[in-house]
Structures are given as C-alpha cells and as structure tokens.
mmCIF file of C-alpha atoms in Angstrom:
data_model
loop_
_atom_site.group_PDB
_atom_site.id
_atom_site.type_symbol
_atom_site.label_atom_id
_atom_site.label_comp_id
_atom_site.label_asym_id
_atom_site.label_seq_id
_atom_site.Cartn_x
_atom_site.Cartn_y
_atom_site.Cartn_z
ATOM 1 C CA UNK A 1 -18.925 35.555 32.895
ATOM 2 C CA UNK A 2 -18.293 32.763 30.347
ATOM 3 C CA UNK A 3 -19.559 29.271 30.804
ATOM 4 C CA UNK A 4 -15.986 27.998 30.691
ATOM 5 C CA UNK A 5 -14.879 30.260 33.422
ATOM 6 C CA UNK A 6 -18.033 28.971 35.580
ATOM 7 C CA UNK A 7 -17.261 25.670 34.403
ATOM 8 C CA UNK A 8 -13.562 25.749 35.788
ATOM 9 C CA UNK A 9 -14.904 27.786 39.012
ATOM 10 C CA UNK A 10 -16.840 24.547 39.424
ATOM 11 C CA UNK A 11 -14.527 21.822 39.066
ATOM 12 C CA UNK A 12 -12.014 23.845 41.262
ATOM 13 C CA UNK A 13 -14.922 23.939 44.199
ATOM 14 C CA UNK A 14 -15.173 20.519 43.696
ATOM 15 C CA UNK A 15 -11.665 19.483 44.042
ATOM 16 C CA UNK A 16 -10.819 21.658 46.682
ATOM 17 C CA UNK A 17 -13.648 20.487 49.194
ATOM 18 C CA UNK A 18 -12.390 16.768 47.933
ATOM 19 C CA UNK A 19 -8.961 18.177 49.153
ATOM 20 C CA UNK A 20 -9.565 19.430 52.570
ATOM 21 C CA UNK A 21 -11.322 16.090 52.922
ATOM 22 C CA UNK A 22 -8.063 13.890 52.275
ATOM 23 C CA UNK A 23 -5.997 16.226 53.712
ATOM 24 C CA UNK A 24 -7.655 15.771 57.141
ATOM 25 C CA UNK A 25 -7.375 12.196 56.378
ATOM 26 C CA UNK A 26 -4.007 12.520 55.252
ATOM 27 C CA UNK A 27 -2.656 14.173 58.999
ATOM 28 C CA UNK A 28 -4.152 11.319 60.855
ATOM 29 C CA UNK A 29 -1.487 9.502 59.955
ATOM 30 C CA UNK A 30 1.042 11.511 58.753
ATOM 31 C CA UNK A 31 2.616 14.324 60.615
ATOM 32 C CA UNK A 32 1.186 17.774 58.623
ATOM 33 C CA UNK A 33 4.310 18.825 57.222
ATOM 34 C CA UNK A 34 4.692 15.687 55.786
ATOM 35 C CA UNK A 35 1.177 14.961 54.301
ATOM 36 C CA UNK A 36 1.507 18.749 52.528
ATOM 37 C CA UNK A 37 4.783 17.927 51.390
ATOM 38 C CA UNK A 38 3.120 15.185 49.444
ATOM 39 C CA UNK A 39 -0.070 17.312 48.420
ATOM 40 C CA UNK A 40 1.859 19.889 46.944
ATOM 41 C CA UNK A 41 4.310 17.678 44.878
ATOM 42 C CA UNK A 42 1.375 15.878 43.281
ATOM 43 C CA UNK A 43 -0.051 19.120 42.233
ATOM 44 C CA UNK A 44 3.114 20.187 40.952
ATOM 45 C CA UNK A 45 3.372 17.227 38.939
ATOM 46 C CA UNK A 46 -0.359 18.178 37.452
ATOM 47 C CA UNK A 47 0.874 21.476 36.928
ATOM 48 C CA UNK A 48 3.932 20.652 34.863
ATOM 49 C CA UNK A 49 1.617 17.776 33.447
ATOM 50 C CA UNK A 50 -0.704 20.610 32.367
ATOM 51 C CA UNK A 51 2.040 23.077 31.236
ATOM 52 C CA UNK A 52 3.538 20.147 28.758
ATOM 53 C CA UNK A 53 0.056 19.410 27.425
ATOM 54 C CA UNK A 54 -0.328 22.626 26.007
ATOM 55 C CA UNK A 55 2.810 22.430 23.550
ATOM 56 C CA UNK A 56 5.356 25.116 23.233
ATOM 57 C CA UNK A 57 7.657 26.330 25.577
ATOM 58 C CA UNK A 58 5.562 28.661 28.143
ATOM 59 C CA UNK A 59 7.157 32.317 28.184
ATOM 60 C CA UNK A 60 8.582 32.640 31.538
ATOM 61 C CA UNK A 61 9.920 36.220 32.866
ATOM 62 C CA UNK A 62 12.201 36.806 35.722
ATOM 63 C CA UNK A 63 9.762 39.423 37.731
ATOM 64 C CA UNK A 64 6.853 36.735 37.053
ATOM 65 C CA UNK A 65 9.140 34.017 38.461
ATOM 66 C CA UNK A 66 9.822 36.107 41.359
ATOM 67 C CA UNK A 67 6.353 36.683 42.284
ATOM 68 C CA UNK A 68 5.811 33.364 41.842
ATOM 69 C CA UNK A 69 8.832 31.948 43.642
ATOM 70 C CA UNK A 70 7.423 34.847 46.921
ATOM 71 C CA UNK A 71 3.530 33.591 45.934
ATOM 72 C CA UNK A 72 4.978 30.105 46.660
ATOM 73 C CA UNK A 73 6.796 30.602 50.066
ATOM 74 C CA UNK A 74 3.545 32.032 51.428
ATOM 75 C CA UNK A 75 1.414 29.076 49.808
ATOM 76 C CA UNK A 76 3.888 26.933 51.563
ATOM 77 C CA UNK A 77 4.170 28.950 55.010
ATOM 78 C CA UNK A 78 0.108 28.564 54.888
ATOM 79 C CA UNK A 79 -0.571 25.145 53.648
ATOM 80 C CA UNK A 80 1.902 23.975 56.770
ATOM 81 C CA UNK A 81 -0.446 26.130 58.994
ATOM 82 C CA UNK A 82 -3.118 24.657 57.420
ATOM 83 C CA UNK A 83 -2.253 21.191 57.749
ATOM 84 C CA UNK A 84 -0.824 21.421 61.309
ATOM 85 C CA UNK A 85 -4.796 23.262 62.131
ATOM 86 C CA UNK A 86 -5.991 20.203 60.623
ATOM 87 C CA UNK A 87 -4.435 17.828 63.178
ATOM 88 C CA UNK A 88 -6.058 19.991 66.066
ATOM 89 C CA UNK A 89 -9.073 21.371 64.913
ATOM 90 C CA UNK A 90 -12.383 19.886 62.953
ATOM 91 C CA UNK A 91 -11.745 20.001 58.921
ATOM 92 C CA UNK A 92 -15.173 22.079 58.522
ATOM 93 C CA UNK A 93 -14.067 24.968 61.154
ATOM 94 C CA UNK A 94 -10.560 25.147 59.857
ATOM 95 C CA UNK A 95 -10.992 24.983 55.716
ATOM 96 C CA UNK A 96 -13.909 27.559 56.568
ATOM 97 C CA UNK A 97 -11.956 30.064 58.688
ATOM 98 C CA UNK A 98 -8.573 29.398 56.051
ATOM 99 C CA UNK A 99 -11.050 30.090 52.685
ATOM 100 C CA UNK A 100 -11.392 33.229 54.340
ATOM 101 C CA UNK A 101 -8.098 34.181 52.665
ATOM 102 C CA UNK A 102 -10.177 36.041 50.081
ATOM 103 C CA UNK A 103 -10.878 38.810 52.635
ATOM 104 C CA UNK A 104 -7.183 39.525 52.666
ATOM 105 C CA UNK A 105 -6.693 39.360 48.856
ATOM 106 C CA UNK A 106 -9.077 41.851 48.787
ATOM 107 C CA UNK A 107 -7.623 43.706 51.391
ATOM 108 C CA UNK A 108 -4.267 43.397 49.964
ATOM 109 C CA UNK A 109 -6.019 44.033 46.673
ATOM 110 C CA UNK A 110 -7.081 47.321 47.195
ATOM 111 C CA UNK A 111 -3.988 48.386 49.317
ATOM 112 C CA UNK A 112 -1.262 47.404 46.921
ATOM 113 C CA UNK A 113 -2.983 46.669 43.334
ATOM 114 C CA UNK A 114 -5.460 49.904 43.041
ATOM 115 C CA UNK A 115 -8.729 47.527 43.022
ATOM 116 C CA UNK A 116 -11.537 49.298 43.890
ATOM 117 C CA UNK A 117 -13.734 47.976 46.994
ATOM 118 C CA UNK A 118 -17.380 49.172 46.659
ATOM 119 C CA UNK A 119 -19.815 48.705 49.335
ATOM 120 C CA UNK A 120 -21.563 46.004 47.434
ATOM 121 C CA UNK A 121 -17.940 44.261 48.103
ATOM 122 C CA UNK A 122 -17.415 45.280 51.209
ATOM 123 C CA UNK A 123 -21.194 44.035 52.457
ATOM 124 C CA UNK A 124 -20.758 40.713 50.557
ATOM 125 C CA UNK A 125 -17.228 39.965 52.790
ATOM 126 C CA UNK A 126 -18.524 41.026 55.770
ATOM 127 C CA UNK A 127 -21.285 38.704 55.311
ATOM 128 C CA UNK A 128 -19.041 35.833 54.704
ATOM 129 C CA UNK A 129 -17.080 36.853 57.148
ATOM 130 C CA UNK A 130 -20.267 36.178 59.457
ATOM 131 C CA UNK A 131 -21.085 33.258 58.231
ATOM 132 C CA UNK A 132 -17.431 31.693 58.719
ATOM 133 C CA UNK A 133 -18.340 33.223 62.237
ATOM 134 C CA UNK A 134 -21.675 31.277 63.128
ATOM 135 C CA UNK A 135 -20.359 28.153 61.218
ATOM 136 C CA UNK A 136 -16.899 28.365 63.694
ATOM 137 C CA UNK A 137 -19.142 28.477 67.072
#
C-alpha cells in the first residue's frame, strides 16, 4: 500500500467523522432531506472543483455515466435514510451501524464482481460486524 493511498485513506477518515458530526448538527435544525440536499451539493461543487483542477477534459463514457448516474440514486436513497436516522437516533449508533455498508459491498462484491472472500475476510467483517453490535447496545 503506498503512502499516498494511506495518506488519502486518512484524510477521508477524517472528514467523514467531521461529517457525521455536522450532519447531526445540521438535522437539528433543518429537516434531513433538506440538510443532505445541501451536503451533497457542496460536495458536488468540490468534486467539479477537483475535476477542473486537474486540466483537460476528463474522458467520460456512457456505461460509466450510467453506473454512476444508478451509484448516485442509491447514494441519494441512503444519505436521506441516513439523515432522517440522524434526527431519531444518537450520531455514534447510526454512522456506526450505516459504515457498515462495507459488509454489503463485499457481499455484493463477491456476488456480482467475482471478488474472492477468504476467511481472513470473512472473520475480519464478522468482527466488525460485532463490534458495530456491542457499540449499538
């Protein structure tokens, strides 16, 4: 694993934590589908920020935009979810029982990708998977 790659890892812990944070803030105020609304148009605006600091013209193909376009409609279906949970729930019991959407990439992963899920994997999720339990409780 490079150090850039750990480096990036890093920041994105970092700024995700910081976002569950304001985003419980956010829905104290704001009804959830409203306060996600927000969210995700200021981190479209650092994506296309991003994309136009880079130079060129990205390459853009139609499947890719489809998966994306599909990818998105799911982000969107969950981050309401997520924000609504917010509104009921603590922020540490919901962002920990949401980041548990890695168990179903996996899943998904393995199912419709032909990734391979060895019982070092498999141990390592259920483990998580505990520990999202006991921290829930």
């Amino acid at each position: 694993m490079s150090r850039t790659a750990l480096l990036l890892a890093g920041v994105g812990m970092v700024t995700w934590g910081a976002w569950v944070v304001l985003a419980d803030l956010a829905t104290r105020t704001l009804e959830p589908e409203i306060a996600m609304a927000i969210s995700y148009l200021a981190g479209a605006g650092v994506a296309v920020a991003y994309i136009l600091s880079q130079g060129g013209a990205p390459a853009v193909t139609g499947i890719g935009a489809g998966y994306a376009l599909a990818g998105g409609l799911f982000s969107g279906v969950g981050g309401v979810s997520y924000y609504a949970a917010l509104q009921y729930g603590d922020a540490s019991v919901v962002s920990t029982i949401t980041a548990l959407y890695f168990v179903v990439a996996a899943v998904l992963g393995v199912l419709f990708l032909g990734e391979s899920l060895g019982a070092r994997d498999a141990v390592g999720i259920a483990l998580a998977v505990g520990a999202v339990a006991v921290l829930s409780t």
